[in-house]
PDB file of C-alpha atoms in Angstrom:
ATOM      1  CA  MET C   9      47.637  25.007  41.658  1.00  0.00           C
ATOM      2  CA  LYS C  10      49.511  22.218  43.183  1.00  0.00           C
ATOM      3  CA  ILE C  11      50.086  24.058  46.587  1.00  0.00           C
ATOM      4  CA  LYS C  12      46.115  24.520  46.699  1.00  0.00           C
ATOM      5  CA  LYS C  13      45.748  20.824  46.182  1.00  0.00           C
ATOM      6  CA  ILE C  14      48.293  19.855  48.771  1.00  0.00           C
ATOM      7  CA  VAL C  15      46.616  22.370  51.320  1.00  0.00           C
ATOM      8  CA  GLY C  16      43.370  20.870  50.660  1.00  0.00           C
ATOM      9  CA  LEU C  17      44.691  17.249  51.294  1.00  0.00           C
ATOM     10  CA  ILE C  18      46.286  18.403  54.485  1.00  0.00           C
ATOM     11  CA  LEU C  19      42.884  20.097  55.641  1.00  0.00           C
ATOM     12  CA  GLN C  20      40.974  16.778  54.649  1.00  0.00           C
ATOM     13  CA  THR C  21      43.361  14.449  56.599  1.00  0.00           C
ATOM     14  CA  PRO C  22      41.678  14.886  59.986  1.00  0.00           C
ATOM     15  CA  LEU C  23      38.419  13.899  58.708  1.00  0.00           C
ATOM     16  CA  TYR C  24      39.913  10.669  57.020  1.00  0.00           C
ATOM     17  CA  VAL C  25      41.640   9.997  60.301  1.00  0.00           C
ATOM     18  CA  LEU C  26      38.353  10.240  62.380  1.00  0.00           C
ATOM     19  CA  VAL C  27      36.336   8.101  59.927  1.00  0.00           C
ATOM     20  CA  LEU C  28      38.904   5.421  59.881  1.00  0.00           C
ATOM     21  CA  GLY C  29      39.265   5.642  63.836  1.00  0.00           C
ATOM     22  CA  SER C  30      35.578   5.271  64.384  1.00  0.00           C
ATOM     23  CA  PHE C  31      35.476   2.251  61.959  1.00  0.00           C
ATOM     24  CA  ILE C  32      38.280   0.468  64.019  1.00  0.00           C
ATOM     25  CA  ALA C  33      36.642   1.504  67.093  1.00  0.00           C
ATOM     26  CA  SER C  34      33.264   0.307  66.230  1.00  0.00           C
ATOM     27  CA  ILE C  35      34.778  -3.272  65.076  1.00  0.00           C
ATOM     28  CA  TYR C  36      36.436  -3.260  68.747  1.00  0.00           C
ATOM     29  CA  ALA C  37      33.095  -2.328  70.447  1.00  0.00           C
ATOM     30  CA  ALA C  38      31.127  -5.084  68.585  1.00  0.00           C
ATOM     31  CA  MET C  39      33.697  -7.691  69.290  1.00  0.00           C
ATOM     32  CA  ASN C  40      33.702  -6.751  72.982  1.00  0.00           C
ATOM     33  CA  ASN C  41      29.907  -5.841  73.076  1.00  0.00           C
ATOM     34  CA  ILE C  42      30.646  -2.543  74.496  1.00  0.00           C
ATOM     35  CA  SER C  43      27.362  -0.327  75.167  1.00  0.00           C
ATOM     36  CA  GLY C  44      25.334  -2.748  72.967  1.00  0.00           C
ATOM     37  CA  VAL C  45      27.115  -2.040  69.738  1.00  0.00           C
ATOM     38  CA  THR C  46      26.224  -4.951  67.280  1.00  0.00           C
ATOM     39  CA  TRP C  47      27.916  -5.860  64.025  1.00  0.00           C
ATOM     40  CA  THR C  48      25.543  -3.733  62.189  1.00  0.00           C
ATOM     41  CA  THR C  49      27.257  -0.490  63.252  1.00  0.00           C
ATOM     42  CA  PRO C  50      30.642  -1.376  61.514  1.00  0.00           C
ATOM     43  CA  ILE C  51      28.924  -2.986  58.472  1.00  0.00           C
ATOM     44  CA  ILE C  52      26.987   0.293  57.835  1.00  0.00           C
ATOM     45  CA  LEU C  53      29.981   2.440  58.485  1.00  0.00           C
ATOM     46  CA  ALA C  54      32.043   0.354  55.777  1.00  0.00           C
ATOM     47  CA  GLY C  55      29.016   0.870  53.419  1.00  0.00           C
ATOM     48  CA  ILE C  56      29.442   4.661  53.983  1.00  0.00           C
ATOM     49  CA  ILE C  57      33.138   4.643  53.556  1.00  0.00           C
ATOM     50  CA  ILE C  58      32.929   2.655  50.233  1.00  0.00           C
ATOM     51  CA  ALA C  59      30.118   4.933  48.992  1.00  0.00           C
ATOM     52  CA  PHE C  60      32.343   8.137  49.835  1.00  0.00           C
ATOM     53  CA  CYS C  61      35.510   6.306  47.966  1.00  0.00           C
ATOM     54  CA  ILE C  62      33.252   5.710  44.877  1.00  0.00           C
ATOM     55  CA  GLY C  63      31.962   9.202  44.905  1.00  0.00           C
ATOM     56  CA  VAL C  64      35.524  10.670  45.290  1.00  0.00           C
ATOM     57  CA  PHE C  65      36.733   8.589  42.244  1.00  0.00           C
ATOM     58  CA  LEU C  66      33.509   9.478  40.095  1.00  0.00           C
ATOM     59  CA  LYS C  67      34.274  13.121  40.950  1.00  0.00           C
ATOM     60  CA  ARG C  68      37.846  13.075  39.920  1.00  0.00           C
ATOM     61  CA  ASP C  69      37.010  11.033  36.775  1.00  0.00           C
ATOM     62  CA  THR C  70      34.286  13.445  35.806  1.00  0.00           C
ATOM     63  CA  LYS C  71      36.530  16.638  36.464  1.00  0.00           C
ATOM     64  CA  GLU C  72      39.223  15.078  34.000  1.00  0.00           C
ATOM     65  CA  LYS C  73      36.653  14.434  31.316  1.00  0.00           C
ATOM     66  CA  LEU C  74      35.229  17.798  31.546  1.00  0.00           C
ATOM     67  CA  GLU C  75      38.730  19.583  31.398  1.00  0.00           C
ATOM     68  CA  GLU C  76      39.634  17.401  28.230  1.00  0.00           C
ATOM     69  CA  GLN C  77      36.239  18.509  26.802  1.00  0.00           C
ATOM     70  CA  TYR C  78      36.419  22.330  27.411  1.00  0.00           C
ATOM     71  CA  TYR C  79      40.227  22.825  27.494  1.00  0.00           C
ATOM     72  CA  PRO C  80      41.594  20.609  24.705  1.00  0.00           C
ATOM     73  CA  ASP C  81      44.450  22.743  23.850  1.00  0.00           C
ATOM     74  CA  LEU C  82      45.748  23.013  27.477  1.00  0.00           C
ATOM     75  CA  THR C  83      46.262  19.196  27.383  1.00  0.00           C
ATOM     76  CA  ASN C  84      48.516  19.143  24.592  1.00  0.00           C
ATOM     77  CA  ARG C  85      51.041  21.636  26.234  1.00  0.00           C
TER      78      ARG C  85
END
Protein backbone atom coordinates (compact mmCIF):
# COMPACT_ATOMS: atom_id res chain seq x y z
CA MET A 1 0.00 0.00 0.00
CA LYS A 2 2.89 2.36 0.73
CA ILE A 3 4.36 1.77 -2.74
CA LYS A 4 1.05 2.85 -4.27
CA LYS A 5 1.13 6.03 -2.20
CA ILE A 6 4.74 6.80 -3.21
CA VAL A 7 4.02 6.22 -6.90
CA GLY A 8 0.96 8.49 -6.65
CA LEU A 9 3.06 11.23 -5.06
CA ILE A 10 5.73 10.91 -7.75
CA LEU A 11 3.11 11.15 -10.49
CA GLN A 12 1.56 14.25 -8.87
CA THR A 13 4.89 16.07 -8.54
CA PRO A 14 4.90 17.61 -12.07
CA LEU A 15 1.52 19.20 -11.35
CA TYR A 16 2.81 20.77 -8.13
CA VAL A 17 5.96 22.02 -9.87
CA LEU A 18 3.92 23.48 -12.72
CA VAL A 19 1.52 25.31 -10.40
CA LEU A 20 4.34 26.67 -8.23
CA GLY A 21 6.30 27.73 -11.32
CA SER A 22 3.34 29.54 -12.82
CA PHE A 23 2.70 31.31 -9.51
CA ILE A 24 6.31 32.55 -9.42
CA ALA A 25 6.17 33.48 -13.12
CA SER A 26 2.95 35.45 -12.61
CA ILE A 27 4.56 37.43 -9.77
CA TYR A 28 7.56 38.16 -12.03
CA ALA A 29 5.29 39.17 -14.91
CA ALA A 30 3.26 41.45 -12.63
CA MET A 31 6.40 43.12 -11.25
CA ASN A 32 7.77 43.83 -14.75
CA ASN A 33 4.36 44.46 -16.36
CA ILE A 34 4.91 41.80 -19.01
CA SER A 35 2.00 41.25 -21.42
CA GLY A 36 -0.26 43.42 -19.30
CA VAL A 37 -0.30 40.99 -16.36
CA THR A 38 -1.57 42.80 -13.28
CA TRP A 39 -1.35 41.85 -9.60
CA THR A 40 -4.78 40.28 -9.85
CA THR A 41 -3.32 37.21 -11.59
CA PRO A 42 -0.95 36.12 -8.77
CA ILE A 43 -3.60 36.90 -6.14
CA ILE A 44 -6.18 34.68 -7.87
CA LEU A 45 -3.60 31.93 -8.41
CA ALA A 46 -2.64 32.10 -4.71
CA GLY A 47 -6.33 31.73 -3.81
CA ILE A 48 -6.61 28.66 -6.02
CA ILE A 49 -3.49 27.13 -4.45
CA ILE A 50 -4.79 27.78 -0.93
CA ALA A 51 -8.20 26.29 -1.78
CA PHE A 52 -6.48 23.20 -3.24
CA CYS A 53 -4.37 22.75 -0.08
CA ILE A 54 -7.46 23.06 2.14
CA GLY A 55 -9.23 20.46 -0.03
CA VAL A 56 -6.31 18.02 0.25
CA PHE A 57 -6.21 18.49 4.03
CA LEU A 58 -9.97 17.95 4.40
CA LYS A 59 -9.90 14.89 2.14
CA ARG A 60 -7.09 13.32 4.17
CA ASP A 61 -8.86 14.12 7.46
CA THR A 62 -12.17 12.67 6.20
CA LYS A 63 -10.45 9.53 4.91
CA GLU A 64 -8.83 8.91 8.33
CA LYS A 65 -12.15 9.39 10.14
CA LEU A 66 -13.95 7.01 7.78
CA GLU A 67 -11.25 4.37 8.25
CA GLU A 68 -11.59 4.65 12.04
CA GLN A 69 -15.39 4.42 11.79
CA TYR A 70 -15.67 1.45 9.42
CA TYR A 71 -12.51 -0.47 10.31
CA PRO A 72 -12.02 0.00 14.06
CA ASP A 73 -10.38 -3.44 14.54
CA LEU A 74 -7.59 -2.62 12.08
CA THR A 75 -6.46 0.44 14.02
CA ASN A 76 -5.81 -1.59 17.19
CA ARG A 77 -3.31 -3.95 15.56
